[in-house]
PDB file of C-alpha atoms (C1' of nucleotides) in Angstrom:
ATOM      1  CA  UNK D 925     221.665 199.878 109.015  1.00 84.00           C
ATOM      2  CA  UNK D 926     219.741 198.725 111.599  1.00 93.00           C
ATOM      3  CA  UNK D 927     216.131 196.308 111.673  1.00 95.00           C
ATOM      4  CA  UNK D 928     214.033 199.067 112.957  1.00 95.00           C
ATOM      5  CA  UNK D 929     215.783 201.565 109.969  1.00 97.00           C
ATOM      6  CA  UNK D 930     215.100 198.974 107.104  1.00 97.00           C
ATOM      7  CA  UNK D 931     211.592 198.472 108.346  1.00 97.00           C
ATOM      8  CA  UNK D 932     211.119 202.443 108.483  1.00 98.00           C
ATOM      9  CA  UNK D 933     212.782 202.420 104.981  1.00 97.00           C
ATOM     10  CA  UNK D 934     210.380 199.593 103.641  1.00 97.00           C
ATOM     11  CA  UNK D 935     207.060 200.892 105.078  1.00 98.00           C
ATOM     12  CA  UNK D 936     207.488 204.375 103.325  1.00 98.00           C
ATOM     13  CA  UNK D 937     208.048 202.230  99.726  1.00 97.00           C
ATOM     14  CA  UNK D 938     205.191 200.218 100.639  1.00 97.00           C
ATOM     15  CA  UNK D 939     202.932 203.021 101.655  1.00 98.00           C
ATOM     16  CA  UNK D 940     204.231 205.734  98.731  1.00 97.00           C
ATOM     17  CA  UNK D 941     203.275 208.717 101.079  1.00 98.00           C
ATOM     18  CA  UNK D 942     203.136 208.189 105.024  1.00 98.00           C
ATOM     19  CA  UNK D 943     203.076 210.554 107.891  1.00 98.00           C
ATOM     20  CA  UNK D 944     204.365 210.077 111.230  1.00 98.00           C
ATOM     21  CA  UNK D 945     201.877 208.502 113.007  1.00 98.00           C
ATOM     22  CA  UNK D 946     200.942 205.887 110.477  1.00 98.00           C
ATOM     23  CA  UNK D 947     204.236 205.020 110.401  1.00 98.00           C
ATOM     24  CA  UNK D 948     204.637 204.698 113.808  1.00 98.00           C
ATOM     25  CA  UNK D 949     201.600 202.435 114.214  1.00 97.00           C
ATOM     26  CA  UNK D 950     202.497 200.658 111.302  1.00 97.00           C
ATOM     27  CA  UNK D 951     206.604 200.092 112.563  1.00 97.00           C
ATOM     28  CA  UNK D 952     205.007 199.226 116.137  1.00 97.00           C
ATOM     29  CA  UNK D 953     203.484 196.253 115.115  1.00 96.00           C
ATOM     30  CA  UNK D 954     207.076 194.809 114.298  1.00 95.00           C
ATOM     31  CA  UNK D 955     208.953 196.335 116.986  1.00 96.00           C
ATOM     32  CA  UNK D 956     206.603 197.296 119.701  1.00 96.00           C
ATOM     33  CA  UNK D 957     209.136 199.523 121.639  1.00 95.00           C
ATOM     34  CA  UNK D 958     210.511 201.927 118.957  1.00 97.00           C
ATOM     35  CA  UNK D 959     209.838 205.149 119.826  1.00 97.00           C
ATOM     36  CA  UNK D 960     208.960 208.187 118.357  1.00 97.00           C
ATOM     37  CA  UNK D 961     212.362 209.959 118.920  1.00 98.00           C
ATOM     38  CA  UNK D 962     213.853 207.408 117.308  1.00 98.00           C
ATOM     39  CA  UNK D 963     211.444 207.332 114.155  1.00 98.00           C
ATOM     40  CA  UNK D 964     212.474 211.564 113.792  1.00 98.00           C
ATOM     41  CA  UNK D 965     216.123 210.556 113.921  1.00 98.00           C
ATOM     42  CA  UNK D 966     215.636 208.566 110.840  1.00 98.00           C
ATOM     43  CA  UNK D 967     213.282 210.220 108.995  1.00 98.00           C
ATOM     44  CA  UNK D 968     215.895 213.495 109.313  1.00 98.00           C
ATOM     45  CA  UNK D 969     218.755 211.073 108.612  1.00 97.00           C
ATOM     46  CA  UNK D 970     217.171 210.184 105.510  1.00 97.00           C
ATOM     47  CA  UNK D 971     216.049 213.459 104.430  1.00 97.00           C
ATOM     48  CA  UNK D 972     219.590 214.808 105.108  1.00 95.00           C
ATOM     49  CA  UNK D 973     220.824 211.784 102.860  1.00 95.00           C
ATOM     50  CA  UNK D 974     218.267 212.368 100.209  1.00 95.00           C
ATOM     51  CA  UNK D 975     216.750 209.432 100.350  1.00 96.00           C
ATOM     52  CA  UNK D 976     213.141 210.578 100.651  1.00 97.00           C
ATOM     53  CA  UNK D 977     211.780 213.946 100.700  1.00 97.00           C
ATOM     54  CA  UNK D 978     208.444 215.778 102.470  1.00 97.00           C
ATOM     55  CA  UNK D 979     205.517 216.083 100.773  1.00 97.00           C
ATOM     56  CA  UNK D 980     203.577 218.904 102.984  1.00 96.00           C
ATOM     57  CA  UNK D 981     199.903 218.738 103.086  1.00 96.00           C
ATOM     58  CA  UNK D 982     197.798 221.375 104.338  1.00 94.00           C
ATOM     59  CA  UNK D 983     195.734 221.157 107.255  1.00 93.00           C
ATOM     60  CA  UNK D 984     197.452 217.515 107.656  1.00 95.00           C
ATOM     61  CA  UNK D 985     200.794 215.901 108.615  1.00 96.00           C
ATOM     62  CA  UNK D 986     203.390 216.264 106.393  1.00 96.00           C
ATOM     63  CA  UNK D 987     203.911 212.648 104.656  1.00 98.00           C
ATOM     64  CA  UNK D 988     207.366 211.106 103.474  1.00 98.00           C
ATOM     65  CA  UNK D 989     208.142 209.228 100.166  1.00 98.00           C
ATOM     66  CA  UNK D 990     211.504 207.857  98.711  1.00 97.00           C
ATOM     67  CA  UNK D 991     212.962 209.796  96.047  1.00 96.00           C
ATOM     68  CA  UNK D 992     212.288 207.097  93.085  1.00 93.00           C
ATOM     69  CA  UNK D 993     211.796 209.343  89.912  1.00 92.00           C
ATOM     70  CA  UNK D 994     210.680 213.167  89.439  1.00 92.00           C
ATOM     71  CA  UNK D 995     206.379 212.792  89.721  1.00 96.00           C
ATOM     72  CA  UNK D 996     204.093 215.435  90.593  1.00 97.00           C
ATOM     73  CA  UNK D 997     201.635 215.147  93.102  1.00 97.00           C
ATOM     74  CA  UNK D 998     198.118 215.469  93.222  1.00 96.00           C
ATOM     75  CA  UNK D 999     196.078 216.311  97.031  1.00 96.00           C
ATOM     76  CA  UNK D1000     193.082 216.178  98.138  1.00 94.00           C
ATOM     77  CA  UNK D1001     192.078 219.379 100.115  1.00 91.00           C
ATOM     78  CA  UNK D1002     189.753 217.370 102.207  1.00 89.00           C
ATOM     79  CA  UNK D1003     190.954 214.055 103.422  1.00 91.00           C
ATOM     80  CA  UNK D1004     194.881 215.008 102.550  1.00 93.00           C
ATOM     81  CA  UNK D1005     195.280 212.079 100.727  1.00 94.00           C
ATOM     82  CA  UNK D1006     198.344 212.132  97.738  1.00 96.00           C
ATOM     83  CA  UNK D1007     198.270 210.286  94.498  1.00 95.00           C
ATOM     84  CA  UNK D1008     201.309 210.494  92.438  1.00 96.00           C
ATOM     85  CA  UNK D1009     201.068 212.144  88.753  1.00 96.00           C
ATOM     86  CA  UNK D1010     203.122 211.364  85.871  1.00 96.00           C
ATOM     87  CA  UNK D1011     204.530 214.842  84.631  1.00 96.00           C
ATOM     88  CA  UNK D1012     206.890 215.287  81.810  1.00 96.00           C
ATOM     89  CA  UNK D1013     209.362 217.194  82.711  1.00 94.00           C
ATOM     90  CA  UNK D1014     210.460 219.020  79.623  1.00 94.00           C
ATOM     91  CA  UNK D1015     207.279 220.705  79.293  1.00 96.00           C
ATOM     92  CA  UNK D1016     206.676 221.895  82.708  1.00 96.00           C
ATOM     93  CA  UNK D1017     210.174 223.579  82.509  1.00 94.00           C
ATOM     94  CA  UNK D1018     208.647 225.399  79.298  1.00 95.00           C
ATOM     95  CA  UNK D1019     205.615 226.664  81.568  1.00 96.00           C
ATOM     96  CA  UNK D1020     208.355 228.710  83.511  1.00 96.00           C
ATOM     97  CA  UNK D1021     208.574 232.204  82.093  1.00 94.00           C
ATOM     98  CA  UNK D1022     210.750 233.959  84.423  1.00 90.00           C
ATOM     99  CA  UNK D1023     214.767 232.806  84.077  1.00 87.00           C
ATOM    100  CA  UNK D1024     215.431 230.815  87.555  1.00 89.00           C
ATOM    101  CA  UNK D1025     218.959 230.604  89.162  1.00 80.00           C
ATOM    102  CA  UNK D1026     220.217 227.053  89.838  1.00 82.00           C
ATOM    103  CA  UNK D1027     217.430 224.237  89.371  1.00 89.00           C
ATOM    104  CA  UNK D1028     217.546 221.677  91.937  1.00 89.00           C
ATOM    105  CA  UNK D1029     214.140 219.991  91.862  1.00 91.00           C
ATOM    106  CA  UNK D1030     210.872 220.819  90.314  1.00 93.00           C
ATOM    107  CA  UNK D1031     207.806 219.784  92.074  1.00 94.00           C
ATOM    108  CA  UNK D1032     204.215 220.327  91.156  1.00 96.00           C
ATOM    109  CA  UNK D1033     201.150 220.343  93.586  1.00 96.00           C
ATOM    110  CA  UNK D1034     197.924 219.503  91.950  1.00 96.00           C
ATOM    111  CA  UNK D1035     195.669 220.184  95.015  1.00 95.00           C
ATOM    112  CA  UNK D1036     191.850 219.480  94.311  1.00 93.00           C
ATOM    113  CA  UNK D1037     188.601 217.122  96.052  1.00 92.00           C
ATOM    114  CA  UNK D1038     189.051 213.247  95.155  1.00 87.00           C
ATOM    115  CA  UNK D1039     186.089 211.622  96.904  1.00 76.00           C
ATOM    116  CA  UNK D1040     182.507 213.385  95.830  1.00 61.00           C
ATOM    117  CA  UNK D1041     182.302 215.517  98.479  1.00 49.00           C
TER     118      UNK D1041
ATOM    119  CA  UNK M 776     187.627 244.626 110.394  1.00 84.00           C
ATOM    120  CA  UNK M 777     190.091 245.830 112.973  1.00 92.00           C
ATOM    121  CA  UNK M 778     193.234 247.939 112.653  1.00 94.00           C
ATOM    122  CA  UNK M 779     195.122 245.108 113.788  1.00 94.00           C
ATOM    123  CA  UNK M 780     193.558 242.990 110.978  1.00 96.00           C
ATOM    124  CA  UNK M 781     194.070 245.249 108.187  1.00 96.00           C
ATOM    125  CA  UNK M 782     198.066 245.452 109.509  1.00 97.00           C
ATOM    126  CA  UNK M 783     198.204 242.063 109.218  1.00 98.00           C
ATOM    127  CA  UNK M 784     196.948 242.032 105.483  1.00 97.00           C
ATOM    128  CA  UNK M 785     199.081 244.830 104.741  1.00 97.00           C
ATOM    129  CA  UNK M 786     202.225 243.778 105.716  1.00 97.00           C
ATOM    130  CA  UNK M 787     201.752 240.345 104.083  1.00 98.00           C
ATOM    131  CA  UNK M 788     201.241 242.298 100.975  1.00 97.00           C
ATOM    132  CA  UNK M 789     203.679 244.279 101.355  1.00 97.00           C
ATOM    133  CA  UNK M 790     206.721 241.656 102.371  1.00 97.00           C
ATOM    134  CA  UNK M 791     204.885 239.131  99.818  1.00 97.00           C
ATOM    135  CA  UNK M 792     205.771 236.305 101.286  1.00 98.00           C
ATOM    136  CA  UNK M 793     205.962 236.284 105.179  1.00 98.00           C
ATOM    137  CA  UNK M 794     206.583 234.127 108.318  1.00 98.00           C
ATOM    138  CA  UNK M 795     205.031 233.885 111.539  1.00 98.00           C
ATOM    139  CA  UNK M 796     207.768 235.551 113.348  1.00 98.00           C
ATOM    140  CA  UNK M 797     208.303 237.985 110.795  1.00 98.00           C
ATOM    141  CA  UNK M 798     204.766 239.131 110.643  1.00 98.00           C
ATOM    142  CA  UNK M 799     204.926 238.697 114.433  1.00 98.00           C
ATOM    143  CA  UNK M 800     207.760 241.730 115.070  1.00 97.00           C
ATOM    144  CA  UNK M 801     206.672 243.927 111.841  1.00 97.00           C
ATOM    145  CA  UNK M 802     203.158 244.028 113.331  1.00 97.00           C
ATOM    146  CA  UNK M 803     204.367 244.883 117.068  1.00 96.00           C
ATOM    147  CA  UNK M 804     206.431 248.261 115.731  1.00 95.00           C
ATOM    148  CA  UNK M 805     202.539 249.228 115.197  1.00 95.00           C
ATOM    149  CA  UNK M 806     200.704 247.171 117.733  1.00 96.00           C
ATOM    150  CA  UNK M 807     202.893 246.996 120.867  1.00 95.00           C
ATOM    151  CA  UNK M 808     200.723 244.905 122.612  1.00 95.00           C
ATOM    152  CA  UNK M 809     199.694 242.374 119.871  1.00 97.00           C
ATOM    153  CA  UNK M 810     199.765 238.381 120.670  1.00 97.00           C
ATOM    154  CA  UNK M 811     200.661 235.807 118.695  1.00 97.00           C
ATOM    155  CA  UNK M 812     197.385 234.244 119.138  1.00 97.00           C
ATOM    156  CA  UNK M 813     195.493 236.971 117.979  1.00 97.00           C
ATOM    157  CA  UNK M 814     198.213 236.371 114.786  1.00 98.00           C
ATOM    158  CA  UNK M 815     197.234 233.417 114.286  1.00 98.00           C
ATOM    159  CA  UNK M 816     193.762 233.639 114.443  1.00 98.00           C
ATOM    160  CA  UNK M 817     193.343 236.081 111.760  1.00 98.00           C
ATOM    161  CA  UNK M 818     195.715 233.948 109.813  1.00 98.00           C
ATOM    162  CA  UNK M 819     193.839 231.125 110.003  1.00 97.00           C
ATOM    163  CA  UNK M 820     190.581 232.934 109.097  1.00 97.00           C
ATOM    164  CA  UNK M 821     192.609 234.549 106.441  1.00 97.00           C
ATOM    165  CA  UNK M 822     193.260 230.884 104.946  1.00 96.00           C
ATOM    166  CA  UNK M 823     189.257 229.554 105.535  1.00 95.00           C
ATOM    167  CA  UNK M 824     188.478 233.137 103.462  1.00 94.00           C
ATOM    168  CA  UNK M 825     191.254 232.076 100.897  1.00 94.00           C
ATOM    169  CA  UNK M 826     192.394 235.523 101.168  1.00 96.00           C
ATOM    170  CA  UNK M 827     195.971 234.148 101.863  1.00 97.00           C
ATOM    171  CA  UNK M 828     197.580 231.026 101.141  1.00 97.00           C
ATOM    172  CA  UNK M 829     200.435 229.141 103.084  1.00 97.00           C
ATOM    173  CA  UNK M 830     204.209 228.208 101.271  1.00 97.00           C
ATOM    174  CA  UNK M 831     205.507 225.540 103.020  1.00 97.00           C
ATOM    175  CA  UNK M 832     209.323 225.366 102.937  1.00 96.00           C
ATOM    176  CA  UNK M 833     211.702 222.546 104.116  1.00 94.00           C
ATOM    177  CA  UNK M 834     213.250 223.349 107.049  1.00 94.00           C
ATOM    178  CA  UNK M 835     211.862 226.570 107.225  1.00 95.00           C
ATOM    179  CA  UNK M 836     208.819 228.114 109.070  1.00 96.00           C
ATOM    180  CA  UNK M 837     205.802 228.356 106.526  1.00 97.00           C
ATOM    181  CA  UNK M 838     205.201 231.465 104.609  1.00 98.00           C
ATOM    182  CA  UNK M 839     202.047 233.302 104.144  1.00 98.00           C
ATOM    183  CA  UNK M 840     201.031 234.765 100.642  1.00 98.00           C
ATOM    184  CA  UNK M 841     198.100 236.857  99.461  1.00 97.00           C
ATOM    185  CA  UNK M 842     196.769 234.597  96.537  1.00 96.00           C
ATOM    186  CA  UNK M 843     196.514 236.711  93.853  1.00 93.00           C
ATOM    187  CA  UNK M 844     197.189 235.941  90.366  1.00 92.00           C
ATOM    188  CA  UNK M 845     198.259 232.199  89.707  1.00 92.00           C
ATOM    189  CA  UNK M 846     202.235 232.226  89.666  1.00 96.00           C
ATOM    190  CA  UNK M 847     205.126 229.596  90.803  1.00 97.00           C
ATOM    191  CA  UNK M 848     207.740 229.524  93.468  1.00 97.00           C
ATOM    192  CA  UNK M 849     211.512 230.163  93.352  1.00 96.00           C
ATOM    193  CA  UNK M 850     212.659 228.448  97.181  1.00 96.00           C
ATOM    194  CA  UNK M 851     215.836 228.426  98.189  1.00 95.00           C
ATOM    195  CA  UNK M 852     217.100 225.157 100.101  1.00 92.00           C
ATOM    196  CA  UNK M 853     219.739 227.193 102.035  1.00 90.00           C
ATOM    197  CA  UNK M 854     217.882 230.493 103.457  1.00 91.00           C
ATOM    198  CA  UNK M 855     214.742 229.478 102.625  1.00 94.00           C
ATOM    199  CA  UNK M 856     213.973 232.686 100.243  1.00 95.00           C
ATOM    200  CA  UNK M 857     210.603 232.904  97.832  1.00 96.00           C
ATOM    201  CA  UNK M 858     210.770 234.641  94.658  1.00 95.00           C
ATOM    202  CA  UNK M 859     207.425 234.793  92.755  1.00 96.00           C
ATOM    203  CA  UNK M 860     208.062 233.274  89.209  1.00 96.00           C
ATOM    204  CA  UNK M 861     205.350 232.986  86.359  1.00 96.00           C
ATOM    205  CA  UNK M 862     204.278 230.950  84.644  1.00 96.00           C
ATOM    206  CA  UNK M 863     202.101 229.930  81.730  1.00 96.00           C
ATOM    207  CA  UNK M 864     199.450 227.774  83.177  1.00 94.00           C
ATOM    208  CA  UNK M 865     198.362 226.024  80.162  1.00 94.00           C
ATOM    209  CA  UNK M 866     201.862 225.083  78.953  1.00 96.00           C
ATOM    210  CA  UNK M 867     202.275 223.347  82.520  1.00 96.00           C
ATOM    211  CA  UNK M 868     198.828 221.909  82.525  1.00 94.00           C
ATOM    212  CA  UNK M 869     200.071 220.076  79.241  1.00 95.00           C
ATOM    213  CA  UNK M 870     202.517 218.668  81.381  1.00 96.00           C
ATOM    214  CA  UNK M 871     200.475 216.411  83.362  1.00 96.00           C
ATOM    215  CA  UNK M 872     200.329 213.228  81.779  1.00 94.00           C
ATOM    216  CA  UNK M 873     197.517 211.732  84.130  1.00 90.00           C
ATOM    217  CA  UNK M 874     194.193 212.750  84.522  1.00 87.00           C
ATOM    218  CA  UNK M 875     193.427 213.994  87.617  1.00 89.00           C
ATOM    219  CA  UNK M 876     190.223 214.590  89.753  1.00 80.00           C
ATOM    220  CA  UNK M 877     188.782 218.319  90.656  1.00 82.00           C
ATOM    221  CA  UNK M 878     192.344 220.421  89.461  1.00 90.00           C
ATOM    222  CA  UNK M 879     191.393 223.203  92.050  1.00 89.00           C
ATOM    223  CA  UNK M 880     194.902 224.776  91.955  1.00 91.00           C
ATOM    224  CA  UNK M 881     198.233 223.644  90.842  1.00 93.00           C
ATOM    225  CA  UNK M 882     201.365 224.600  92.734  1.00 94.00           C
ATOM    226  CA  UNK M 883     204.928 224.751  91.499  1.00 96.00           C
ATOM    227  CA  UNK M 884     207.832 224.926  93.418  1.00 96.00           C
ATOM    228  CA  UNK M 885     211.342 225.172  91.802  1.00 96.00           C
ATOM    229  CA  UNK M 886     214.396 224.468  94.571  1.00 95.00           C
ATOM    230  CA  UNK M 887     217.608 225.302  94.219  1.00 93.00           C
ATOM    231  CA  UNK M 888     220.333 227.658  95.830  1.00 92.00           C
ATOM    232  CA  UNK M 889     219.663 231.395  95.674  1.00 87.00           C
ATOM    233  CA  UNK M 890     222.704 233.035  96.355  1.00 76.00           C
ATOM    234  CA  UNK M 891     226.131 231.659  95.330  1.00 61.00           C
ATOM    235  CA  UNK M 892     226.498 229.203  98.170  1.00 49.00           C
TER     236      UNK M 892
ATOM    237  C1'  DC O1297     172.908 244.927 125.396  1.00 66.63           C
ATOM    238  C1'  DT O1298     175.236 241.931 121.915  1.00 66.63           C
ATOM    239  C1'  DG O1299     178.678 240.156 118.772  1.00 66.63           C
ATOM    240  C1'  DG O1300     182.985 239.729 117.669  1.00 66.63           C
ATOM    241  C1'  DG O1301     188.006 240.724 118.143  1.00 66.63           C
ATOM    242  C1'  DT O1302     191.833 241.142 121.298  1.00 66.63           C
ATOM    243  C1'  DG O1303     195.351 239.537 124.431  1.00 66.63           C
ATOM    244  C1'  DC O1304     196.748 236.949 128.220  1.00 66.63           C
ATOM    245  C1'  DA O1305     197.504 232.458 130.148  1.00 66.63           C
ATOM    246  C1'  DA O1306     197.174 227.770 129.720  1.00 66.63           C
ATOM    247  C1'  DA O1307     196.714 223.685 127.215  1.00 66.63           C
ATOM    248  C1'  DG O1308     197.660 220.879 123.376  1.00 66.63           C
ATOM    249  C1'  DT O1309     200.452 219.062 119.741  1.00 66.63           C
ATOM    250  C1'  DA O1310     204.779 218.332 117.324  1.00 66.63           C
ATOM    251  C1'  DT O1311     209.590 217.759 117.219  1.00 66.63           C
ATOM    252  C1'  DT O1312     214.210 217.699 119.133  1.00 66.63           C
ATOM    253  C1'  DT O1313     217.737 216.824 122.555  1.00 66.63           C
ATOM    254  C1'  DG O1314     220.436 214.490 126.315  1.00 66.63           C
ATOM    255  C1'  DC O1315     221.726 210.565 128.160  1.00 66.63           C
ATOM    256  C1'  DA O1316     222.133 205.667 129.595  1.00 66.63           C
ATOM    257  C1'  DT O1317     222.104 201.369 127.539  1.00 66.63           C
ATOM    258  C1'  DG O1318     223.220 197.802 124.351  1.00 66.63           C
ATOM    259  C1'  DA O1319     224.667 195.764 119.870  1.00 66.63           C
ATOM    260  C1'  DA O1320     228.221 195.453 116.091  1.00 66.63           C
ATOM    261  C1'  DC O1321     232.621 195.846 114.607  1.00 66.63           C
TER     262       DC O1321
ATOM    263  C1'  DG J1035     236.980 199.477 123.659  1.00 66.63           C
ATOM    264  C1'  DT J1036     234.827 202.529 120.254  1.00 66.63           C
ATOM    265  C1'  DT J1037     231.210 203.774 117.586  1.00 66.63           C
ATOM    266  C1'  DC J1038     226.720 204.421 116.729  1.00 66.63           C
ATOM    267  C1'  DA J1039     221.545 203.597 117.032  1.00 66.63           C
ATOM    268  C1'  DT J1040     217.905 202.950 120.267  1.00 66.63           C
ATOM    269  C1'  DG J1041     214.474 204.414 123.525  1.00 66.63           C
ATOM    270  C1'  DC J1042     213.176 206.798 127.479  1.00 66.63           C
ATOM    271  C1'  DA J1043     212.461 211.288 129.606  1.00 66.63           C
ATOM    272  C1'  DA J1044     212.742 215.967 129.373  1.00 66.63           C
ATOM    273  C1'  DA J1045     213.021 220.079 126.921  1.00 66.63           C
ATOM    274  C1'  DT J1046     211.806 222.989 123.225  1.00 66.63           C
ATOM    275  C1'  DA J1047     208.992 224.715 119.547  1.00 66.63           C
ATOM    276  C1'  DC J1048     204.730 225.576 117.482  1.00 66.63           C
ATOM    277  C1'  DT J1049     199.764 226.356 117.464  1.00 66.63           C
ATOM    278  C1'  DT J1050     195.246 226.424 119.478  1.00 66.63           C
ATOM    279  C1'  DT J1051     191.869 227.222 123.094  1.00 66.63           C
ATOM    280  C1'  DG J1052     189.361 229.425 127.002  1.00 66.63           C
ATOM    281  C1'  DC J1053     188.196 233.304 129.022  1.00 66.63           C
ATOM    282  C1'  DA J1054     187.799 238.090 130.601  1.00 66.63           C
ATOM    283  C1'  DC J1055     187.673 242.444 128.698  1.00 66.63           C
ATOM    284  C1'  DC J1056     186.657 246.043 125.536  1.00 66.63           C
ATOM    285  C1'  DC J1057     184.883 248.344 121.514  1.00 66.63           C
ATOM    286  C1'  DA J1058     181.324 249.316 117.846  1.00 66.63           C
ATOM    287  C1'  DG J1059     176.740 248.939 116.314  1.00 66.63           C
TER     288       DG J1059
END
DNA sequence: CTGGGTGCAAAGTATTTGCATGAAC
DNA sequence: GTTCATGCAAATACTTTGCACCCAG
């Protein structure tokens, strides 16, 4: 556990959802020589430890998040912003019809416009 | 409309759900001389058209999918497999417990372990 | 002709790897 | 001293762009 891996660790809490180049600008202003290599290390040490996952976004970076509790996701098509949902669980499993081998992790994409445009 | 085009939709229907690379050496046993840019661009105006849709997987090159009929996704976290499952839309509406801007389209991904692994 | 698609090459972007260095135990 | 993370540079992977050519209307 290093400074620059705690402050990687608390900028995706504080953020929720961040991609790679916020983060980077965002860990930069506390340790103005990290690099980018070193950010990917992390971020695939901590996806390998299941501590956060990837939240893909099309047509934009794929952003990170801790693994708190199960939440869907809702994201905009336009400006690939992510706001969590609250999703009960029990009842989206009832929305799957088709038997499905070994359940890991159930996540559910709301995609949609959330400014006007 | 070209030949090479209507390849390219055919074999994604045909596979169902299909990777670059895939697509890339499936199309070539037809079109010898085929690029991958040319690939690309007609996937990419097969996404503006919404004729196709992408399925990103961890770790794994994202697949391409006609979008037909609404229906979940069955990935596997070892070999990256897709297997189409359905599933009753309203029931999983009912299990989003926030309201949410513009619901365009809802995705749902189920991850586990295909084979026995 | 003209418009649009192809395919090559090159550029651009994203991510990973190798290695020297330095800190912690 | 050994281990392990950092950070630079280089390599690799992935995707897009520019352009010359060709085909169909």
């Amino acid at each position: 556990m290093t400074p620059q891996r705690i402050a990687i660790a608390e900028t995706i809490w504080k953020y929720g959802h961040i991609d790679i180049d916020r983060l980077y600008s965002v860990i930069r202003e506390k340790f103005p020589t990290i690099s980018l290599a070193t950010l990917y290390k992390n971020i695939n040490s901590f996806l390998e430890k299941r501590f956060i996952q990837e939240v893909p976004i099309p047509n934009h970076k794929t952003k990170y998040e801790l693994i708190l509790k199960n939440h869907g996701h809702f994201i905009c098509t336009e400006c690939g912003e992510v706001r969590d949902i609250e999703i009960d669980e029990n009842v989206l499993k009832m929305s799957i019809q088709d038997s499905v081998p070994n359940m890991d992790r159930v996540s559910l994409s709301v995609h949609g416009v959330c400014c006007g445009k």
